[in-house]
mmCIF file of C-alpha atoms and ligand atoms in Angstrom:
data_model
loop_
_atom_site.group_PDB
_atom_site.id
_atom_site.type_symbol
_atom_site.label_atom_id
_atom_site.label_comp_id
_atom_site.label_asym_id
_atom_site.label_seq_id
_atom_site.Cartn_x
_atom_site.Cartn_y
_atom_site.Cartn_z
ATOM 1 C CA UNK D 267 133.225 94.967 54.770
ATOM 2 C CA UNK D 268 134.935 93.933 51.554
ATOM 3 C CA UNK D 269 133.738 90.841 49.739
ATOM 4 C CA UNK D 270 135.310 88.018 51.737
ATOM 5 C CA UNK D 271 136.659 84.870 50.140
ATOM 6 C CA UNK D 272 134.660 81.613 50.182
ATOM 7 C CA UNK D 273 137.136 80.075 52.645
ATOM 8 C CA UNK D 274 136.530 82.902 55.125
ATOM 9 C CA UNK D 275 132.779 82.790 54.517
ATOM 10 C CA UNK D 276 132.666 79.071 55.297
ATOM 11 C CA UNK D 277 134.351 79.732 58.614
ATOM 12 C CA UNK D 278 132.542 82.900 59.644
ATOM 13 C CA UNK D 279 128.982 82.758 58.294
ATOM 14 C CA UNK D 280 125.893 81.475 60.087
ATOM 15 C CA UNK D 281 127.091 82.339 63.582
ATOM 16 C CA UNK D 282 124.999 83.943 66.326
ATOM 17 C CA UNK D 283 125.707 87.666 66.783
ATOM 18 C CA UNK D 284 124.095 88.628 70.105
ATOM 19 C CA UNK D 285 126.497 89.430 72.979
ATOM 20 C CA UNK D 286 126.831 86.403 75.220
ATOM 21 C CA UNK D 287 125.714 83.984 72.507
ATOM 22 C CA UNK D 288 127.746 80.851 71.796
ATOM 23 C CA UNK D 289 130.131 81.151 68.835
ATOM 24 C CA UNK D 290 128.440 78.241 67.097
ATOM 25 C CA UNK D 291 124.805 77.911 66.229
ATOM 26 C CA UNK D 292 123.501 75.271 68.656
ATOM 27 C CA UNK D 293 121.381 72.316 67.557
ATOM 28 C CA UNK D 294 117.872 73.618 68.341
ATOM 29 C CA UNK D 295 115.674 70.539 68.814
ATOM 30 C CA UNK D 296 112.374 72.368 68.510
ATOM 31 C CA UNK D 297 109.155 71.551 66.715
ATOM 32 C CA UNK D 298 107.283 74.305 68.491
ATOM 33 C CA UNK D 299 107.993 77.920 69.435
ATOM 34 C CA UNK D 300 106.089 80.359 71.659
ATOM 35 C CA UNK D 301 103.709 82.369 69.495
ATOM 36 C CA UNK D 302 104.299 86.047 68.847
ATOM 37 C CA UNK D 303 107.823 85.666 67.462
ATOM 38 C CA UNK D 304 109.060 84.892 63.956
ATOM 39 C CA UNK D 305 108.765 81.106 64.392
ATOM 40 C CA UNK D 306 105.768 78.944 65.114
ATOM 41 C CA UNK D 307 105.932 75.265 64.142
ATOM 42 C CA UNK D 308 109.342 74.385 62.747
ATOM 43 C CA UNK D 309 108.261 72.294 59.752
ATOM 44 C CA UNK D 310 107.017 75.539 58.205
ATOM 45 C CA UNK D 311 109.057 78.190 59.969
ATOM 46 C CA UNK D 312 112.447 76.519 60.249
ATOM 47 C CA UNK D 313 115.015 76.479 63.029
ATOM 48 C CA UNK D 314 118.139 78.609 63.572
ATOM 49 C CA UNK D 315 120.234 75.493 62.921
ATOM 50 C CA UNK D 316 118.909 74.825 59.411
ATOM 51 C CA UNK D 317 119.060 78.502 58.629
ATOM 52 C CA UNK D 318 122.762 78.667 59.459
ATOM 53 C CA UNK D 319 123.360 75.909 56.892
ATOM 54 C CA UNK D 320 121.206 77.754 54.334
ATOM 55 C CA UNK D 321 123.057 81.015 54.952
ATOM 56 C CA UNK D 322 126.438 79.368 54.473
ATOM 57 C CA UNK D 323 125.670 77.446 51.272
ATOM 58 C CA UNK D 324 123.276 79.938 49.652
ATOM 59 C CA UNK D 325 125.824 82.738 49.609
ATOM 60 C CA UNK D 326 128.547 80.459 48.207
ATOM 61 C CA UNK D 327 126.197 79.576 45.348
ATOM 62 C CA UNK D 328 125.430 83.283 44.923
ATOM 63 C CA UNK D 329 121.747 82.819 45.648
ATOM 64 C CA UNK D 330 119.514 81.619 48.453
ATOM 65 C CA UNK D 331 119.223 78.081 49.803
ATOM 66 C CA UNK D 332 116.617 75.712 51.173
ATOM 67 C CA UNK D 333 117.897 72.782 53.250
ATOM 68 C CA UNK D 334 116.273 69.357 53.049
ATOM 69 C CA UNK D 335 116.337 66.003 54.815
ATOM 70 C CA UNK D 336 118.582 64.495 52.127
ATOM 71 C CA UNK D 337 119.881 65.100 48.634
ATOM 72 C CA UNK D 338 117.003 63.008 47.290
ATOM 73 C CA UNK D 339 114.466 65.109 49.214
ATOM 74 C CA UNK D 340 116.096 68.164 47.628
ATOM 75 C CA UNK D 341 115.886 66.620 44.135
ATOM 76 C CA UNK D 342 112.266 65.541 44.714
ATOM 77 C CA UNK D 343 111.334 69.122 45.621
ATOM 78 C CA UNK D 344 112.697 70.281 42.249
ATOM 79 C CA UNK D 345 110.610 67.663 40.411
ATOM 80 C CA UNK D 346 107.678 68.730 42.605
ATOM 81 C CA UNK D 347 107.820 72.122 40.855
ATOM 82 C CA UNK D 348 106.562 70.494 37.645
ATOM 83 C CA UNK D 349 102.985 70.470 36.368
ATOM 84 C CA UNK D 350 101.488 67.155 35.251
ATOM 85 C CA UNK D 351 102.641 66.186 31.747
ATOM 86 C CA UNK D 352 105.840 68.219 31.904
ATOM 87 C CA UNK D 353 108.792 67.338 29.677
ATOM 88 C CA UNK D 354 111.930 66.398 31.630
ATOM 89 C CA UNK D 355 115.389 65.977 30.118
ATOM 90 C CA UNK D 356 117.896 63.934 32.063
ATOM 91 C CA UNK D 357 121.498 62.856 31.472
ATOM 92 C CA UNK D 358 121.845 59.229 30.413
ATOM 93 C CA UNK D 359 124.532 58.911 33.111
ATOM 94 C CA UNK D 360 122.980 60.384 36.213
ATOM 95 C CA UNK D 361 122.918 59.744 39.950
ATOM 96 C CA UNK D 362 120.868 56.531 40.117
ATOM 97 C CA UNK D 363 118.431 57.853 42.715
ATOM 98 C CA UNK D 364 117.462 60.810 40.545
ATOM 99 C CA UNK D 365 117.253 58.534 37.482
ATOM 100 C CA UNK D 366 114.840 56.278 39.401
ATOM 101 C CA UNK D 367 112.819 59.205 40.729
ATOM 102 C CA UNK D 368 112.367 60.449 37.154
ATOM 103 C CA UNK D 369 111.515 56.961 35.856
ATOM 104 C CA UNK D 370 108.951 56.389 38.636
ATOM 105 C CA UNK D 371 107.163 59.632 37.851
ATOM 106 C CA UNK D 372 107.277 58.762 34.153
ATOM 107 C CA UNK D 373 105.591 55.390 34.803
ATOM 108 C CA UNK D 374 102.912 57.122 36.878
ATOM 109 C CA UNK D 375 102.217 59.579 34.055
ATOM 110 C CA UNK D 376 103.421 62.631 35.978
ATOM 111 C CA UNK D 377 105.955 63.717 33.374
ATOM 112 C CA UNK D 378 107.720 62.547 30.221
ATOM 113 C CA UNK D 379 111.461 61.935 30.230
ATOM 114 C CA UNK D 380 114.039 62.233 27.469
ATOM 115 C CA UNK D 381 117.587 61.053 28.179
ATOM 116 C CA UNK D 382 120.607 62.666 26.538
ATOM 117 C CA UNK D 383 124.329 62.057 26.981
ATOM 118 C CA UNK D 384 125.695 64.957 29.053
ATOM 119 C CA UNK D 385 128.530 65.541 26.617
ATOM 120 C CA UNK D 386 126.074 65.886 23.697
ATOM 121 C CA UNK D 387 125.933 69.684 23.943
ATOM 122 C CA UNK D 388 123.991 70.078 20.670
ATOM 123 C CA UNK D 389 121.353 67.649 21.967
ATOM 124 C CA UNK D 390 120.897 69.680 25.162
ATOM 125 C CA UNK D 391 120.755 72.970 23.303
ATOM 126 C CA UNK D 392 118.054 71.573 21.017
ATOM 127 C CA UNK D 393 116.100 70.109 23.960
ATOM 128 C CA UNK D 394 116.062 73.444 25.803
ATOM 129 C CA UNK D 395 113.296 74.839 23.602
ATOM 130 C CA UNK D 396 110.862 72.045 24.582
ATOM 131 C CA UNK D 397 111.799 71.021 28.101
ATOM 132 C CA UNK D 398 110.073 72.120 31.286
ATOM 133 C CA UNK D 399 112.950 70.749 33.367
ATOM 134 C CA UNK D 400 116.506 70.305 32.152
ATOM 135 C CA UNK D 401 118.242 68.294 34.876
ATOM 136 C CA UNK D 402 122.013 68.272 34.523
ATOM 137 C CA UNK D 403 124.797 66.711 36.496
ATOM 138 C CA UNK D 404 128.468 67.486 35.928
ATOM 139 C CA UNK D 405 130.789 65.791 36.468
ATOM 140 C CA UNK D 406 128.486 62.779 36.442
ATOM 141 C CA UNK D 407 128.265 59.998 38.976
ATOM 142 C CA UNK D 408 129.979 57.591 38.373
ATOM 143 C CA UNK D 409 131.377 58.025 34.840
ATOM 144 C CA UNK D 410 132.817 61.517 35.447
ATOM 145 C CA UNK D 411 131.454 62.851 32.181
ATOM 146 C CA UNK D 412 131.414 66.598 31.788
ATOM 147 C CA UNK D 413 128.508 68.710 30.510
ATOM 148 C CA UNK D 414 129.208 72.033 28.833
ATOM 149 C CA UNK D 415 127.289 73.931 31.487
ATOM 150 C CA UNK D 416 128.452 77.301 30.200
ATOM 151 C CA UNK D 417 126.855 76.682 26.806
ATOM 152 C CA UNK D 418 123.756 74.809 28.012
ATOM 153 C CA UNK D 419 122.902 77.231 30.837
ATOM 154 C CA UNK D 420 123.181 80.196 28.476
ATOM 155 C CA UNK D 421 120.744 78.962 25.826
ATOM 156 C CA UNK D 422 117.217 80.502 25.850
ATOM 157 C CA UNK D 423 114.667 78.212 27.478
ATOM 158 C CA UNK D 424 110.951 77.769 27.198
ATOM 159 C CA UNK D 425 109.254 80.401 29.429
ATOM 160 C CA UNK D 426 108.837 79.055 32.952
ATOM 161 C CA UNK D 427 111.228 76.162 32.320
ATOM 162 C CA UNK D 428 113.812 75.205 34.939
ATOM 163 C CA UNK D 429 117.419 74.278 34.433
ATOM 164 C CA UNK D 430 118.759 72.462 37.474
ATOM 165 C CA UNK D 431 122.296 71.220 38.084
ATOM 166 C CA UNK D 432 123.218 68.530 40.578
ATOM 167 C CA UNK D 433 126.381 70.198 41.855
ATOM 168 C CA UNK D 434 127.224 67.540 44.443
ATOM 169 C CA UNK D 435 130.479 66.326 42.853
ATOM 170 C CA UNK D 436 131.844 69.817 42.227
ATOM 171 C CA UNK D 437 130.757 71.511 45.490
ATOM 172 C CA UNK D 438 129.901 75.237 45.605
ATOM 173 C CA UNK D 439 133.617 75.993 45.789
ATOM 174 C CA UNK D 440 134.602 74.765 42.349
ATOM 175 C CA UNK D 441 131.476 75.203 40.244
ATOM 176 C CA UNK D 442 128.742 77.844 40.393
ATOM 177 C CA UNK D 443 125.788 76.809 38.211
ATOM 178 C CA UNK D 444 123.651 79.846 39.109
ATOM 179 C CA UNK D 445 126.372 82.172 37.923
ATOM 180 C CA UNK D 446 126.542 80.203 34.651
ATOM 181 C CA UNK D 447 122.796 80.759 34.177
ATOM 182 C CA UNK D 448 121.148 77.732 35.814
ATOM 183 C CA UNK D 449 117.940 78.331 37.784
ATOM 184 C CA UNK D 450 118.744 75.756 40.446
ATOM 185 C CA UNK D 451 121.854 74.206 41.951
ATOM 186 C CA UNK D 452 121.287 71.155 44.117
ATOM 187 C CA UNK D 453 123.565 69.356 46.576
ATOM 188 C CA UNK D 454 123.587 66.187 48.521
ATOM 189 C CA UNK D 455 125.087 67.738 51.671
ATOM 190 C CA UNK D 456 125.555 64.144 52.860
ATOM 191 C CA UNK D 457 128.693 64.185 50.715
ATOM 192 C CA UNK D 458 131.290 66.977 50.582
ATOM 193 C CA UNK D 459 129.470 69.642 52.614
ATOM 194 C CA UNK D 460 128.978 67.307 55.591
ATOM 195 C CA UNK D 461 132.225 65.565 54.738
ATOM 196 C CA UNK D 462 132.346 62.921 57.477
ATOM 197 C CA UNK D 463 129.906 60.160 56.415
ATOM 198 C CA UNK D 464 127.767 60.919 59.457
ATOM 199 C CA UNK D 465 124.674 62.698 58.175
ATOM 200 C CA UNK D 466 122.004 62.946 55.495
ATOM 201 C CA UNK D 467 121.034 66.390 54.227
ATOM 202 C CA UNK D 468 120.307 68.121 50.948
ATOM 203 C CA UNK D 469 120.276 71.700 49.707
ATOM 204 C CA UNK D 470 118.611 73.461 46.792
ATOM 205 C CA UNK D 471 119.947 76.886 45.786
ATOM 206 C CA UNK D 472 118.258 79.441 43.533
ATOM 207 C CA UNK D 473 118.280 83.193 42.927
ATOM 208 C CA UNK D 474 114.624 83.802 42.184
ATOM 209 C CA UNK D 475 112.793 84.583 45.429
ATOM 210 C CA UNK D 476 109.486 83.172 44.179
ATOM 211 C CA UNK D 477 111.225 79.945 43.240
ATOM 212 C CA UNK D 478 112.843 79.764 46.663
ATOM 213 C CA UNK D 479 109.445 80.293 48.293
ATOM 214 C CA UNK D 480 107.938 77.512 46.127
ATOM 215 C CA UNK D 481 110.761 75.139 47.113
ATOM 216 C CA UNK D 482 110.267 76.000 50.776
ATOM 217 C CA UNK D 483 106.523 75.370 50.395
ATOM 218 C CA UNK D 484 107.262 71.998 48.793
ATOM 219 C CA UNK D 485 109.504 71.140 51.745
ATOM 220 C CA UNK D 486 106.826 72.173 54.222
ATOM 221 C CA UNK D 487 104.106 70.151 52.506
ATOM 222 C CA UNK D 488 106.234 67.037 51.944
ATOM 223 C CA UNK D 489 107.677 67.406 55.441
ATOM 224 C CA UNK D 490 111.157 66.862 53.996
ATOM 225 C CA UNK D 491 112.846 69.012 56.607
ATOM 226 C CA UNK D 492 116.442 68.483 57.728
ATOM 227 C CA UNK D 493 117.064 66.922 61.116
ATOM 228 C CA UNK D 494 118.401 69.337 63.711
ATOM 229 C CA UNK D 495 121.441 67.254 64.577
ATOM 230 C CA UNK D 496 122.144 66.686 60.872
ATOM 231 C CA UNK D 497 121.961 70.404 60.067
ATOM 232 C CA UNK D 498 124.263 71.162 62.989
ATOM 233 C CA UNK D 499 126.750 68.517 61.812
ATOM 234 C CA UNK D 500 126.539 69.833 58.245
ATOM 235 C CA UNK D 501 127.406 73.342 59.495
ATOM 236 C CA UNK D 502 130.340 71.909 61.410
ATOM 237 C CA UNK D 503 131.446 70.028 58.301
ATOM 238 C CA UNK D 504 131.095 73.085 56.085
ATOM 239 C CA UNK D 505 133.578 75.015 58.247
ATOM 240 C CA UNK D 506 136.419 72.867 56.894
ATOM 241 C CA UNK D 507 135.099 72.273 53.365
ATOM 242 C CA UNK D 508 137.729 74.431 51.657
ATOM 243 C CA UNK D 509 140.628 72.759 53.454
ATOM 244 C CA UNK D 510 139.275 69.248 52.950
ATOM 245 C CA UNK D 511 138.520 69.789 49.305
ATOM 246 C CA UNK D 512 141.885 71.370 48.591
ATOM 247 C CA UNK D 513 143.704 68.384 50.048
ATOM 248 C CA UNK D 514 141.384 65.755 48.537
ATOM 249 C CA UNK D 515 141.607 67.354 45.132
ATOM 250 C CA UNK D 516 145.392 67.489 45.287
ATOM 251 C CA UNK D 517 145.455 63.800 46.243
ATOM 252 C CA UNK D 518 143.003 62.947 43.433
ATOM 253 C CA UNK D 519 145.069 64.687 40.754
ATOM 254 C CA UNK D 520 148.163 62.806 41.847
ATOM 255 C CA UNK D 521 146.368 59.451 42.216
ATOM 256 C CA UNK D 522 144.697 59.726 38.807
ATOM 257 C CA UNK D 523 148.078 60.058 37.101
ATOM 258 C CA UNK D 524 149.525 57.296 39.255
ATOM 259 C CA UNK D 525 146.627 54.953 38.427
ATOM 260 C CA UNK D 526 146.991 55.696 34.729
ATOM 261 C CA UNK D 527 150.537 54.349 34.840
ATOM 262 C CA UNK D 528 149.610 51.259 36.866
ATOM 263 C CA UNK D 529 149.893 48.004 34.867
ATOM 264 C CA UNK D 530 146.700 46.567 36.445
ATOM 265 C CA UNK D 531 144.560 49.559 35.499
ATOM 266 C CA UNK D 532 142.912 49.812 32.082
ATOM 267 C CA UNK D 533 141.246 53.199 32.076
ATOM 268 C CA UNK D 534 141.119 56.168 34.418
ATOM 269 C CA UNK D 535 138.248 58.648 34.320
ATOM 270 C CA UNK D 536 139.157 61.956 35.966
ATOM 271 C CA UNK D 537 138.309 65.310 34.361
ATOM 272 C CA UNK D 538 141.729 66.712 35.262
ATOM 273 C CA UNK D 539 143.625 64.224 33.116
ATOM 274 C CA UNK D 540 144.825 65.799 29.847
ATOM 275 C CA UNK D 541 143.336 62.931 27.804
ATOM 276 C CA UNK D 542 139.889 63.118 29.459
ATOM 277 C CA UNK D 543 137.396 64.107 26.740
ATOM 278 C CA UNK D 544 135.808 66.709 29.029
ATOM 279 C CA UNK D 545 139.051 68.198 30.340
ATOM 280 C CA UNK D 546 138.906 71.484 28.420
ATOM 281 C CA UNK D 547 135.218 72.041 29.151
ATOM 282 C CA UNK D 548 135.772 71.254 32.835
ATOM 283 C CA UNK D 549 138.730 73.638 32.986
ATOM 284 C CA UNK D 550 136.548 76.390 31.526
ATOM 285 C CA UNK D 551 133.768 76.114 34.099
ATOM 286 C CA UNK D 552 135.329 74.624 37.238
ATOM 287 C CA UNK D 553 137.962 76.018 39.591
ATOM 288 C CA UNK D 554 139.412 72.511 40.028
ATOM 289 C CA UNK D 555 138.619 68.956 38.973
ATOM 290 C CA UNK D 556 137.256 67.564 42.222
ATOM 291 C CA UNK D 557 138.233 64.467 44.133
ATOM 292 C CA UNK D 558 136.227 61.711 42.433
ATOM 293 C CA UNK D 559 137.991 59.174 40.210
ATOM 294 C CA UNK D 560 136.596 56.143 38.408
ATOM 295 C CA UNK D 561 138.982 53.539 37.030
ATOM 296 C CA UNK D 562 138.642 50.176 35.367
ATOM 297 C CA UNK D 563 140.682 47.297 36.758
ATOM 298 C CA UNK D 564 142.237 44.767 34.367
ATOM 299 C CA UNK D 565 140.706 41.313 34.792
ATOM 300 C CA UNK D 566 137.020 42.211 34.981
ATOM 301 C CA UNK D 567 134.525 42.234 37.833
ATOM 302 C CA UNK D 568 136.247 39.497 39.884
ATOM 303 C CA UNK D 569 139.567 41.338 39.856
ATOM 304 C CA UNK D 570 137.809 44.602 40.774
ATOM 305 C CA UNK D 571 135.978 42.891 43.660
ATOM 306 C CA UNK D 572 139.288 41.503 44.864
ATOM 307 C CA UNK D 573 140.805 45.014 44.900
ATOM 308 C CA UNK D 574 137.889 46.139 47.080
ATOM 309 C CA UNK D 575 138.457 43.211 49.471
ATOM 310 C CA UNK D 576 142.154 43.960 49.750
ATOM 311 C CA UNK D 577 142.260 47.690 50.435
ATOM 312 C CA UNK D 578 143.003 48.538 54.049
ATOM 313 C CA UNK D 579 143.369 52.305 54.409
ATOM 314 C CA UNK D 580 140.758 52.959 51.743
ATOM 315 C CA UNK D 581 137.367 51.805 52.988
ATOM 316 C CA UNK D 582 135.238 49.519 50.862
ATOM 317 C CA UNK D 583 132.056 51.554 51.016
ATOM 318 C CA UNK D 584 129.582 53.402 48.882
ATOM 319 C CA UNK D 585 129.011 57.141 49.141
ATOM 320 C CA UNK D 586 131.655 59.795 48.748
ATOM 321 C CA UNK D 587 132.949 63.211 49.664
ATOM 322 C CA UNK D 588 134.193 62.372 53.149
ATOM 323 C CA UNK D 589 137.559 62.810 54.862
ATOM 324 C CA UNK D 590 138.176 59.081 54.440
ATOM 325 C CA UNK D 591 138.773 57.561 51.002
ATOM 326 C CA UNK D 592 136.051 55.128 49.956
ATOM 327 C CA UNK D 593 135.806 52.838 46.963
ATOM 328 C CA UNK D 594 133.260 50.502 45.455
ATOM 329 C CA UNK D 595 132.424 48.623 42.289
ATOM 330 C CA UNK D 596 129.344 50.484 41.093
ATOM 331 C CA UNK D 597 128.093 47.767 38.716
ATOM 332 C CA UNK D 598 127.641 45.471 41.742
ATOM 333 C CA UNK D 599 124.624 47.583 42.783
ATOM 334 C CA UNK D 600 121.103 46.653 41.690
ATOM 335 C CA UNK D 601 120.089 48.720 38.680
ATOM 336 C CA UNK D 602 123.703 49.631 37.902
ATOM 337 C CA UNK D 603 124.566 46.576 35.817
ATOM 338 C CA UNK D 604 124.898 48.726 32.680
ATOM 339 C CA UNK D 605 128.113 50.269 34.036
ATOM 340 C CA UNK D 606 131.543 48.914 33.063
ATOM 341 C CA UNK D 607 131.850 45.718 35.165
ATOM 342 C CA UNK D 608 135.322 46.443 36.543
ATOM 343 C CA UNK D 609 134.778 50.166 37.191
ATOM 344 C CA UNK D 610 135.734 51.203 40.697
ATOM 345 C CA UNK D 611 134.582 54.585 41.899
ATOM 346 C CA UNK D 612 137.095 56.095 44.288
ATOM 347 C CA UNK D 613 136.222 59.042 46.476
ATOM 348 C CA UNK D 614 139.613 60.418 47.419
ATOM 349 C CA UNK D 615 139.940 61.611 51.004
ATOM 350 C CA UNK D 616 142.481 63.684 52.883
ATOM 351 C CA UNK D 617 144.909 60.927 53.928
ATOM 352 C CA UNK D 618 148.562 60.987 52.885
ATOM 353 C CA UNK D 619 148.659 60.414 49.142
ATOM 354 C CA UNK D 620 151.741 58.234 49.536
ATOM 355 C CA UNK D 621 149.774 55.947 51.856
ATOM 356 C CA UNK D 622 146.824 55.847 49.439
ATOM 357 C CA UNK D 623 149.140 54.868 46.582
ATOM 358 C CA UNK D 624 150.747 52.155 48.683
ATOM 359 C CA UNK D 625 147.354 50.810 49.699
ATOM 360 C CA UNK D 626 146.039 50.745 46.124
ATOM 361 C CA UNK D 627 149.264 49.204 44.870
ATOM 362 C CA UNK D 628 149.168 46.283 47.314
ATOM 363 C CA UNK D 629 145.431 45.742 46.664
ATOM 364 C CA UNK D 630 145.857 45.793 42.877
ATOM 365 C CA UNK D 631 148.697 43.290 43.116
ATOM 366 C CA UNK D 632 146.913 41.055 45.614
ATOM 367 C CA UNK D 633 143.912 40.998 43.266
ATOM 368 C CA UNK D 634 145.952 39.718 40.350
ATOM 369 C CA UNK D 635 147.477 36.710 42.138
HETATM 370 C C1 LIG P 196 124.361 61.038 46.979
HETATM 371 C C2 LIG P 196 123.935 61.816 45.816
HETATM 372 C C3 LIG P 196 122.607 62.254 45.698
HETATM 373 C C4 LIG P 196 121.535 61.902 46.706
HETATM 374 O O1 LIG P 196 121.775 62.470 47.959
HETATM 375 P P1 LIG P 196 121.342 61.800 49.364
HETATM 376 O O2 LIG P 196 121.827 62.785 50.361
HETATM 377 O O3 LIG P 196 121.988 60.451 49.437
HETATM 378 O O4 LIG P 196 119.859 61.679 49.345
HETATM 379 C C5 LIG P 196 122.278 63.004 44.583
HETATM 380 N N1 LIG P 196 123.189 63.295 43.639
HETATM 381 C C6 LIG P 196 124.468 62.890 43.719
HETATM 382 C C7 LIG P 196 125.424 63.242 42.637
HETATM 383 C C8 LIG P 196 124.883 62.130 44.812
HETATM 384 O O5 LIG P 196 126.152 61.708 44.877
#
């Protein structure tokens, strides 16, 4: 068969093949299997349901995949690859959970952490010679900064070092870190891959079979296995990822421009905007600009909170990557006070863009009166 497109792969992969089998992989709620076959106890030997998810995402990332209980479990398994005293390099704007995981391990003396701005390409290139783990995220959550992954992934690294990219915001459809030279691409499948705000799951992708085996061993020993229902829902979500992302991304491009012209908006951060500092780099390594926007509301934190209270179609909620648009003021979260106080992070969904504009417009006006 010729090399099928990602859209067709998402729809067709990970399905049972035996005559008489259901078209969809069923949720297999099994901890234990009869001995003599390929599976024994599922924490170590997996279930057909998780494996369908791994098959689907691994191939899209052009490697193999290990599915986890959550994105954080996936990230923790990458940090679990490190020896004591390892040098970690982290973006200064980074998913807060990963930033806290790294800081906790630093306090406990497990590893040392250096923090570099993602857009400081020279800094990353210089750090590559010393680091045991280069952890990148691009575009970043929530400031939408862009790392020059092409340049950073290509630079020679210390032998045995790992370069990992949190690819959650981009999805495997618009950015392929392994192809750019990263060792690991990680996803919170709770976001775009699941796509419906109804599950927690994570995925780590890699090409090296020994690395994949080590990640699987880490999952087995930490017991960070995906739930059966969650894996089944993530497979169901993945079937429509291409369609959802295409629509959400189209909406986001239009909304970003619309927000930029809005009198109550001070700054819009979206890598697809021509005046975004990372636009050219993003265009060179991504097949689209994604569906996440951050924007600063005029009038400070109170005005931004009022916008959140007044949206109706858009849901005032954390998290992202779902069919429904969600929005929140990130600096309102504990540990996030360093962010711009009136920054709202908007995860653009698949609703009518005209309706989203109308909703934002009425909320922005209501907030200023
Ligand atoms: C949500 C998220 C995570 C953590 O994933 P969970 O599934 O919530 O554990 C990691 N990185 C990014 C960029 C995220 O948005």
